[in-house]
Amino acid sequence: MFDDRHHETLQSLRRRLFGYACALSRTTEDAEDLYQDALVRAMAARSVPNDARAFRVWMFRLIRNLWIDRLRREHRRGELIDAEAEPEEQPGPGDEETLVDVLLVRQAFLRLSKDHRDVLALVDIAGFSYDETADLLETPRGTVMSRISRARAALAAQLRAAPVIPFPRQTERRR
Amino acid sequence: MIRPAVDDVALNAYVDGELPPSQAAAIAQKAARDPELAARIARLHRLKAALAGIAEREPVARPRRRRRALRWTSALALAGCLALAVGAAALMRPAAPAPPAEVALHDAWAESGAREMAEAPVWLTSVIEATGLSLARVAPVRSHDGPPGVHYAFVGTNECRLSLFEMPAAAGTDSLLTLLVQGNLRSARWQAGGNGYLVIARNMDGARFATIVAALKEATISRTAPEAERIALLQAARQRCLT
């Protein structure tokens, strides 16, 4: 049963949980729904992990499972890029100049495959270790490592393809 | 194509701090001698930082999409949905402690166990009865500096005791729901229709309290008895009291 201790842990997790929901969702409203649905499930659950680490993984897994359910429901898998598609090439020098606009990064992130968004959201946004991510995804650590690498390469490729308007600071540096 | 000095998987693990110290040190030494490798590491750090930045936001308190919630078919889902509004709000904002005067009124009534013939609006009794509580007492509440309010006292089947205070809302009262746990005391506040509402209970299960409060809040806003389907779901979603 969800108790006060869980409530306190949830307080400390809320930013990361919501950030994770934002990363997985295409709109803020969807993220809020996802986040709130996860709270609902957590509070209504008959069995809630008592261990803090297990509870943390459990909460993120709730969000992830809800997200996957939603994707299935909405038949959106077809809109996503092939999960394991390799980018054509690794990012070259100067590509970091494109990493200046949060909106661009977010748009590029949302164009990634479900698996790539999934693993990047867990490691870079939710802050999970590889071991925790492997546990959460129920996949070997080696798979997490290779998936992270491919996902970041895919993100860099998306950013290269995006129209970029560098911030002035970046423009100055280019001169 | 020339094979890079360090493969991408290892380099990403290095940036994520996931390599054993000996391997990490080896990569660091190579990067010190190899500007291209150093640039790859810098790019990955930037990418990682940029990603972390896209989701650095606070959850926003906003009313849930009620229609969608009503389409849900399971009682559990409804209970959770009702509890959600409280739970989410409680996570999103600090709550003021329950006023000592109202807490004292609740405790005095709870200790006395007083039950008397009482009447309350149908919109209120229909909701509260669906949650497993029954009206035990209605009494006026006088504040020293404002107009009078009403204390509705409810009793559950396991002797749960819950008080709802309805007072004219003070200027600037927050309409959003706030919830606070102080030891065994749970309280919730909100404003609706020009009134301020305060719910107090002791030793009540958190999810049950949240369910009741969310149902009460909806009722104070709509001022209508809930639909039969909603009542049935509320009844099915009852949870036990701790006392």
Short mmCIF file of C-alpha atoms in Angstrom, two decimals:
data_model
loop_
_atom_site.label_atom_id
_atom_site.label_comp_id
_atom_site.label_asym_id
_atom_site.label_seq_id
_atom_site.Cartn_x
_atom_site.Cartn_y
_atom_site.Cartn_z
CA MET A 1 0.00 0.00 0.00
CA PHE A 2 1.22 3.51 -0.86
CA ASP A 3 2.20 5.21 2.39
CA ASP A 4 3.74 8.42 3.64
CA ARG A 5 7.25 7.14 3.07
CA HIS A 6 6.47 6.55 -0.58
CA HIS A 7 4.90 9.97 -0.72
CA GLU A 8 8.12 11.55 0.56
CA THR A 9 10.23 9.62 -1.92
CA LEU A 10 7.90 10.71 -4.66
CA GLN A 11 8.40 14.34 -3.65
CA SER A 12 12.11 14.01 -4.29
CA LEU A 13 11.52 12.23 -7.59
CA ARG A 14 8.85 14.41 -9.07
CA ARG A 15 11.07 16.57 -11.26
CA ARG A 16 12.79 13.57 -12.74
CA LEU A 17 9.56 11.68 -13.17
CA PHE A 18 7.92 14.59 -14.89
CA GLY A 19 11.02 15.20 -16.98
CA TYR A 20 10.93 11.59 -18.04
CA ALA A 21 7.24 11.89 -18.93
CA CYS A 22 8.00 15.07 -20.89
CA ALA A 23 10.75 13.31 -22.78
CA LEU A 24 8.49 10.49 -23.81
CA SER A 25 5.51 12.64 -24.69
CA ARG A 26 4.96 14.81 -27.70
CA THR A 27 3.06 17.52 -25.85
CA THR A 28 3.12 18.92 -22.34
CA GLU A 29 -0.48 17.88 -21.87
CA ASP A 30 0.37 14.31 -22.77
CA ALA A 31 3.27 14.45 -20.34
CA GLU A 32 1.03 15.68 -17.57
CA ASP A 33 -1.44 12.92 -18.28
CA LEU A 34 1.31 10.36 -18.28
CA TYR A 35 2.76 11.69 -15.04
CA GLN A 36 -0.60 11.86 -13.37
CA ASP A 37 -1.68 8.44 -14.61
CA ALA A 38 1.47 7.03 -13.07
CA LEU A 39 0.65 8.69 -9.74
CA VAL A 40 -2.82 7.21 -9.93
CA ARG A 41 -1.50 3.73 -10.55
CA ALA A 42 1.02 4.12 -7.77
CA MET A 43 -1.50 5.26 -5.21
CA ALA A 44 -4.00 2.63 -6.19
CA ALA A 45 -1.47 -0.21 -6.28
CA ARG A 46 -1.94 -3.00 -3.77
CA SER A 47 1.74 -3.75 -3.61
CA VAL A 48 4.33 -0.98 -3.61
CA PRO A 49 8.08 -1.63 -3.23
CA ASN A 50 9.42 -0.49 0.13
CA ASP A 51 13.05 -0.30 -0.84
CA ALA A 52 13.82 3.22 -2.11
CA ARG A 53 15.75 2.05 -5.17
CA ALA A 54 13.15 -0.52 -6.09
CA PHE A 55 10.43 2.09 -5.62
CA ARG A 56 12.25 4.52 -7.89
CA VAL A 57 12.62 1.92 -10.63
CA TRP A 58 9.00 0.90 -10.13
CA MET A 59 7.75 4.47 -10.56
CA PHE A 60 9.70 5.01 -13.76
CA ARG A 61 8.56 1.64 -15.01
CA LEU A 62 4.97 2.69 -14.38
CA ILE A 63 5.45 5.73 -16.58
CA ARG A 64 7.22 3.71 -19.23
CA ASN A 65 4.58 1.00 -19.31
CA LEU A 66 1.83 3.58 -19.56
CA TRP A 67 3.68 5.25 -22.39
CA ILE A 68 4.08 1.97 -24.25
CA ASP A 69 0.41 1.17 -23.70
CA ARG A 70 -0.47 4.56 -25.09
CA LEU A 71 1.72 4.05 -28.12
CA ARG A 72 0.10 0.72 -28.77
CA ARG A 73 -3.35 2.16 -28.33
CA GLU A 74 -2.74 4.99 -30.69
CA HIS A 75 -1.03 2.81 -33.28
CA ARG A 76 1.80 5.25 -33.45
CA ARG A 77 4.62 2.82 -33.75
CA GLY A 78 4.46 3.10 -37.53
CA GLU A 79 5.23 6.79 -37.33
CA LEU A 80 8.54 6.19 -35.63
CA ILE A 81 11.89 5.68 -37.18
CA ASP A 82 13.17 2.09 -37.26
CA ALA A 83 14.33 1.24 -33.76
CA GLU A 84 17.75 -0.07 -34.56
CA ALA A 85 18.48 1.95 -37.69
CA GLU A 86 22.09 3.07 -37.71
CA PRO A 87 22.78 6.68 -38.53
CA GLU A 88 24.62 7.12 -41.76
CA GLU A 89 27.71 8.54 -40.13
CA GLN A 90 29.02 9.70 -36.80
CA PRO A 91 28.80 13.40 -35.98
CA GLY A 92 31.67 15.35 -37.40
CA PRO A 93 33.59 18.30 -36.00
CA GLY A 94 31.50 21.39 -35.53
CA ASP A 95 28.26 19.54 -35.03
CA GLU A 96 28.24 20.62 -31.42
CA GLU A 97 27.46 24.08 -32.72
CA THR A 98 23.97 22.84 -33.42
CA LEU A 99 23.36 21.87 -29.80
CA VAL A 100 22.31 25.33 -28.81
CA ASP A 101 18.57 25.35 -28.91
CA VAL A 102 16.56 23.29 -26.50
CA LEU A 103 13.61 23.28 -28.85
CA LEU A 104 15.68 21.90 -31.65
CA VAL A 105 17.08 19.22 -29.40
CA ARG A 106 13.63 18.33 -28.24
CA GLN A 107 12.31 18.16 -31.79
CA ALA A 108 15.22 16.00 -32.82
CA PHE A 109 14.72 13.79 -29.80
CA LEU A 110 11.06 13.30 -30.63
CA ARG A 111 11.99 12.12 -34.11
CA LEU A 112 14.00 9.26 -32.69
CA SER A 113 12.73 5.72 -32.54
CA LYS A 114 10.85 4.56 -29.49
CA ASP A 115 13.78 2.47 -28.27
CA HIS A 116 16.24 5.31 -28.65
CA ARG A 117 14.03 7.79 -26.85
CA ASP A 118 13.39 5.23 -24.20
CA VAL A 119 17.01 4.59 -23.33
CA LEU A 120 18.10 8.23 -23.61
CA ALA A 121 15.25 9.37 -21.42
CA LEU A 122 16.23 6.89 -18.74
CA VAL A 123 19.97 7.64 -18.77
CA ASP A 124 20.22 11.31 -19.69
CA ILE A 125 16.95 12.67 -18.37
CA ALA A 126 15.98 10.40 -15.51
CA GLY A 127 19.60 9.88 -14.51
CA PHE A 128 19.62 6.11 -14.22
CA SER A 129 22.83 4.13 -14.33
CA TYR A 130 23.32 1.52 -17.01
CA ASP A 131 22.63 -1.25 -14.52
CA GLU A 132 19.41 0.40 -13.37
CA THR A 133 18.38 1.02 -16.96
CA ALA A 134 19.07 -2.59 -17.83
CA ASP A 135 16.97 -3.65 -14.87
CA LEU A 136 14.18 -1.32 -15.88
CA LEU A 137 14.20 -2.37 -19.51
CA GLU A 138 14.72 -5.99 -18.57
CA THR A 139 17.58 -6.22 -21.02
CA PRO A 140 21.31 -6.98 -20.64
CA ARG A 141 23.67 -4.17 -19.69
CA GLY A 142 25.55 -4.67 -22.95
CA THR A 143 22.38 -3.96 -24.90
CA VAL A 144 21.89 -0.75 -22.94
CA MET A 145 25.45 0.30 -23.76
CA SER A 146 25.12 -0.28 -27.48
CA ARG A 147 21.65 1.24 -27.58
CA ILE A 148 22.84 4.39 -25.84
CA SER A 149 25.63 4.74 -28.33
CA ARG A 150 23.33 4.28 -31.32
CA ALA A 151 20.70 6.56 -29.84
CA ARG A 152 23.13 9.44 -29.32
CA ALA A 153 24.50 8.98 -32.82
CA ALA A 154 20.96 9.03 -34.18
CA LEU A 155 20.21 12.17 -32.20
CA ALA A 156 23.34 13.87 -33.52
CA ALA A 157 22.30 12.89 -37.05
CA GLN A 158 18.84 14.35 -36.46
CA LEU A 159 20.39 17.56 -35.22
CA ARG A 160 22.60 17.77 -38.25
CA ALA A 161 19.54 17.45 -40.45
CA ALA A 162 17.65 20.11 -38.52
CA PRO A 163 17.59 23.72 -39.66
CA VAL A 164 19.81 25.49 -37.18
CA ILE A 165 19.83 29.06 -36.04
CA PRO A 166 22.84 29.31 -33.77
CA PHE A 167 22.81 31.59 -30.78
CA PRO A 168 24.95 34.72 -31.15
CA ARG A 169 27.62 33.28 -28.88
CA GLN A 170 28.02 30.37 -31.23
CA THR A 171 28.05 32.65 -34.28
CA GLU A 172 30.82 34.70 -32.74
CA ARG A 173 32.90 31.62 -32.26
CA ARG A 174 32.58 30.68 -35.86
CA ARG A 175 34.14 33.88 -37.11
CA MET B 1 37.54 4.12 -43.21
CA ILE B 2 39.98 4.51 -40.33
CA ARG B 3 38.80 2.81 -37.18
CA PRO B 4 38.53 5.31 -34.31
CA ALA B 5 40.94 4.96 -31.42
CA VAL B 6 38.04 4.30 -29.05
CA ASP B 7 34.77 2.76 -30.20
CA ASP B 8 31.54 4.66 -29.70
CA VAL B 9 30.08 2.28 -27.16
CA ALA B 10 33.09 2.66 -24.87
CA LEU B 11 33.21 6.41 -25.41
CA ASN B 12 29.55 6.82 -24.48
CA ALA B 13 30.08 4.68 -21.40
CA TYR B 14 33.07 6.87 -20.52
CA VAL B 15 30.97 10.03 -20.80
CA ASP B 16 28.29 8.39 -18.66
CA GLY B 17 30.83 7.42 -16.00
CA GLU B 18 30.08 3.77 -16.54
CA LEU B 19 33.55 2.44 -17.27
CA PRO B 20 35.83 0.79 -14.70
CA PRO B 21 38.48 3.25 -13.43
CA SER B 22 41.32 1.62 -15.38
CA GLN B 23 39.48 1.85 -18.71
CA ALA B 24 38.32 5.38 -17.98
CA ALA B 25 41.89 6.44 -17.19
CA ALA B 26 43.12 4.89 -20.42
CA ILE B 27 40.60 6.86 -22.46
CA ALA B 28 41.44 10.05 -20.60
CA GLN B 29 45.12 9.58 -21.40
CA LYS B 30 44.36 8.96 -25.07
CA ALA B 31 42.12 12.03 -25.21
CA ALA B 32 44.93 14.13 -23.79
CA ARG B 33 47.05 13.21 -26.77
CA ASP B 34 44.32 13.05 -29.42
CA PRO B 35 42.36 16.27 -30.14
CA GLU B 36 39.87 14.42 -32.31
CA LEU B 37 39.05 12.01 -29.53
CA ALA B 38 38.78 14.93 -27.09
CA ALA B 39 36.35 16.63 -29.50
CA ARG B 40 34.20 13.48 -29.69
CA ILE B 41 34.06 13.35 -25.91
CA ALA B 42 33.13 17.03 -25.75
CA ARG B 43 30.33 16.49 -28.29
CA LEU B 44 28.90 13.64 -26.30
CA HIS B 45 29.00 15.69 -23.11
CA ARG B 46 27.15 18.49 -24.87
CA LEU B 47 24.61 16.10 -26.27
CA LYS B 48 24.03 14.61 -22.86
CA ALA B 49 23.69 18.04 -21.25
CA ALA B 50 21.33 19.23 -23.98
CA LEU B 51 19.10 16.23 -23.45
CA ALA B 52 19.04 16.72 -19.72
CA GLY B 53 17.97 20.30 -20.38
CA ILE B 54 14.92 19.51 -22.48
CA ALA B 55 12.96 18.14 -19.57
CA GLU B 56 13.98 20.33 -16.66
CA ARG B 57 10.51 21.41 -15.77
CA GLU B 58 8.21 21.23 -12.82
CA PRO B 59 4.94 19.36 -12.99
CA VAL B 60 2.16 21.87 -13.54
CA ALA B 61 -0.96 21.82 -11.43
CA ARG B 62 -3.90 21.79 -13.75
CA PRO B 63 -7.35 20.22 -13.61
CA ARG B 64 -7.44 16.75 -14.95
CA ARG B 65 -9.46 16.07 -18.08
CA ARG B 66 -12.61 15.01 -16.34
CA ARG B 67 -14.43 13.55 -19.31
CA ARG B 68 -11.61 11.23 -20.05
CA ALA B 69 -11.53 10.02 -16.49
CA LEU B 70 -15.23 9.26 -16.55
CA ARG B 71 -14.77 6.99 -19.51
CA TRP B 72 -12.64 4.70 -17.46
CA THR B 73 -14.44 1.53 -16.63
CA SER B 74 -12.77 0.12 -13.58
CA ALA B 75 -13.56 1.18 -10.08
CA LEU B 76 -9.91 1.10 -9.23
CA ALA B 77 -9.14 3.51 -11.99
CA LEU B 78 -11.80 5.86 -10.76
CA ALA B 79 -10.53 5.69 -7.21
CA GLY B 80 -7.08 6.43 -8.44
CA CYS B 81 -8.28 9.23 -10.63
CA LEU B 82 -10.07 10.85 -7.77
CA ALA B 83 -7.10 10.39 -5.52
CA LEU B 84 -4.89 11.80 -8.20
CA ALA B 85 -6.11 15.34 -7.98
CA VAL B 86 -5.16 15.40 -4.34
CA GLY B 87 -1.99 13.45 -4.66
CA ALA B 88 -0.71 15.41 -7.60
CA ALA B 89 -1.57 18.72 -6.03
CA ALA B 90 0.06 17.67 -2.81
CA LEU B 91 3.23 16.93 -4.71
CA MET B 92 3.18 20.20 -6.53
CA ARG B 93 2.83 22.83 -3.91
CA PRO B 94 3.50 23.41 -0.24
CA ALA B 95 0.43 23.27 1.94
CA ALA B 96 -0.40 25.42 4.95
CA PRO B 97 -1.00 23.54 8.20
CA ALA B 98 -4.60 22.90 9.17
CA PRO B 99 -5.85 25.73 11.42
CA PRO B 100 -5.61 24.72 15.09
CA ALA B 101 -9.17 25.88 15.81
CA GLU B 102 -10.70 23.56 13.22
CA VAL B 103 -8.42 20.71 14.24
CA ALA B 104 -9.55 21.19 17.83
CA LEU B 105 -13.20 21.15 16.73
CA HIS B 106 -12.63 17.96 14.78
CA ASP B 107 -10.79 16.29 17.65
CA ALA B 108 -13.42 17.31 20.19
CA TRP B 109 -16.20 15.92 18.06
CA ALA B 110 -14.25 12.74 17.20
CA GLU B 111 -13.54 12.09 20.86
CA SER B 112 -17.12 12.67 21.90
CA GLY B 113 -18.40 10.31 19.23
CA ALA B 114 -21.48 12.47 19.01
CA ARG B 115 -24.04 11.46 16.42
CA GLU B 116 -27.22 13.35 15.96
CA MET B 117 -29.94 13.91 13.42
CA ALA B 118 -28.36 16.06 10.79
CA GLU B 119 -29.11 17.21 7.32
CA ALA B 120 -26.85 18.32 4.55
CA PRO B 121 -27.37 19.15 0.89
CA VAL B 122 -28.06 16.12 -1.31
CA TRP B 123 -25.04 16.84 -3.50
CA LEU B 124 -22.88 16.45 -0.40
CA THR B 125 -24.54 13.47 1.26
CA SER B 126 -24.78 11.46 -1.95
CA VAL B 127 -21.05 11.77 -2.52
CA ILE B 128 -20.00 11.19 1.05
CA GLU B 129 -22.24 8.14 1.44
CA ALA B 130 -20.83 6.67 -1.74
CA THR B 131 -17.39 6.82 -0.16
CA GLY B 132 -18.59 4.77 2.81
CA LEU B 133 -19.10 7.58 5.32
CA SER B 134 -22.32 8.88 6.78
CA LEU B 135 -23.27 12.27 8.10
CA ALA B 136 -23.09 12.38 11.90
CA ARG B 137 -23.39 16.02 12.76
CA VAL B 138 -23.82 19.49 11.28
CA ALA B 139 -22.85 22.46 13.39
CA PRO B 140 -22.27 26.13 12.77
CA VAL B 141 -18.74 27.39 13.14
CA ARG B 142 -18.11 30.91 14.24
CA SER B 143 -14.83 32.58 13.57
CA HIS B 144 -13.73 35.59 15.59
CA ASP B 145 -13.09 37.74 12.55
CA GLY B 146 -15.42 36.57 9.83
CA PRO B 147 -18.86 35.27 8.91
CA PRO B 148 -19.96 31.86 10.20
CA GLY B 149 -19.32 28.60 8.45
CA VAL B 150 -20.49 25.01 8.79
CA HIS B 151 -18.82 21.93 10.25
CA TYR B 152 -20.02 18.69 8.62
CA ALA B 153 -18.87 15.63 10.56
CA PHE B 154 -18.85 12.17 8.99
CA VAL B 155 -18.33 8.68 10.40
CA GLY B 156 -17.15 5.59 8.56
CA THR B 157 -18.00 1.96 9.14
CA ASN B 158 -14.70 1.38 10.95
CA GLU B 159 -15.11 4.49 13.06
CA CYS B 160 -13.16 6.68 10.65
CA ARG B 161 -13.97 10.25 11.46
CA LEU B 162 -13.74 13.01 8.95
CA SER B 163 -14.67 16.68 9.16
CA LEU B 164 -15.54 19.03 6.34
CA PHE B 165 -15.49 22.74 7.16
CA GLU B 166 -17.20 25.12 4.77
CA MET B 167 -16.34 28.75 5.38
CA PRO B 168 -16.73 31.91 3.34
CA ALA B 169 -13.51 32.16 1.37
CA ALA B 170 -11.05 34.77 2.49
CA ALA B 171 -9.71 37.08 -0.17
CA GLY B 172 -6.75 35.56 -1.88
CA THR B 173 -7.58 32.02 -0.84
CA ASP B 174 -6.02 29.54 -3.19
CA SER B 175 -8.50 27.63 -5.35
CA LEU B 176 -6.04 24.83 -5.93
CA LEU B 177 -6.17 21.78 -3.80
CA THR B 178 -3.48 21.41 -1.18
CA LEU B 179 -2.97 18.44 1.06
CA LEU B 180 -0.86 18.06 4.16
CA VAL B 181 0.13 15.15 6.38
CA GLN B 182 1.18 16.05 9.93
CA GLY B 183 1.75 12.88 11.88
CA ASN B 184 -1.55 11.03 11.89
CA LEU B 185 -3.43 14.15 10.85
CA ARG B 186 -4.38 14.62 7.22
CA SER B 187 -5.86 17.84 5.95
CA ALA B 188 -6.87 19.21 2.58
CA ARG B 189 -7.98 22.65 1.48
CA TRP B 190 -9.44 24.21 -1.60
CA GLN B 191 -11.82 26.92 -2.66
CA ALA B 192 -14.96 26.63 -4.78
CA GLY B 193 -17.97 28.80 -5.40
CA GLY B 194 -16.86 31.55 -3.06
CA ASN B 195 -16.33 29.16 -0.17
CA GLY B 196 -13.19 27.81 1.37
CA TYR B 197 -13.17 24.11 2.25
CA LEU B 198 -11.08 22.25 4.78
CA VAL B 199 -11.16 18.49 5.33
CA ILE B 200 -9.56 16.94 8.39
CA ALA B 201 -9.14 13.31 9.43
CA ARG B 202 -6.85 11.36 11.69
CA ASN B 203 -5.46 7.85 11.18
CA MET B 204 -7.00 7.54 7.77
CA ASP B 205 -5.35 5.67 4.94
CA GLY B 206 -3.79 8.15 2.51
CA ALA B 207 -5.42 6.79 -0.62
CA ARG B 208 -8.80 6.66 1.06
CA PHE B 209 -8.44 10.22 2.28
CA ALA B 210 -7.39 11.34 -1.18
CA THR B 211 -10.34 9.59 -2.78
CA ILE B 212 -12.81 11.18 -0.41
CA VAL B 213 -11.28 14.64 -0.72
CA ALA B 214 -11.23 14.50 -4.50
CA ALA B 215 -14.87 13.42 -4.56
CA LEU B 216 -15.78 16.20 -2.14
CA LYS B 217 -13.93 18.77 -4.17
CA GLU B 218 -15.74 17.79 -7.33
CA ALA B 219 -19.04 17.96 -5.49
CA THR B 220 -18.34 21.42 -4.09
CA ILE B 221 -17.61 22.65 -7.58
CA SER B 222 -20.52 21.03 -9.41
CA ARG B 223 -23.02 21.30 -6.53
CA THR B 224 -24.93 18.44 -8.08
CA ALA B 225 -25.35 14.84 -7.04
CA PRO B 226 -22.99 12.65 -9.03
CA GLU B 227 -24.26 10.39 -11.76
CA ALA B 228 -25.37 6.92 -10.72
CA GLU B 229 -22.45 5.35 -12.49
CA ARG B 230 -20.00 7.51 -10.62
CA ILE B 231 -21.61 6.70 -7.29
CA ALA B 232 -21.44 3.00 -8.06
CA LEU B 233 -17.79 3.27 -8.91
CA LEU B 234 -17.05 5.25 -5.77
CA GLN B 235 -18.79 2.59 -3.72
CA ALA B 236 -16.79 -0.13 -5.41
CA ALA B 237 -13.59 1.79 -4.84
CA ARG B 238 -13.92 2.03 -1.06
CA GLN B 239 -10.81 1.30 0.85
CA ARG B 240 -10.40 0.37 4.46
CA CYS B 241 -9.74 2.77 7.28
CA LEU B 242 -6.76 2.25 9.53
CA THR B 243 -8.79 2.62 12.68
#
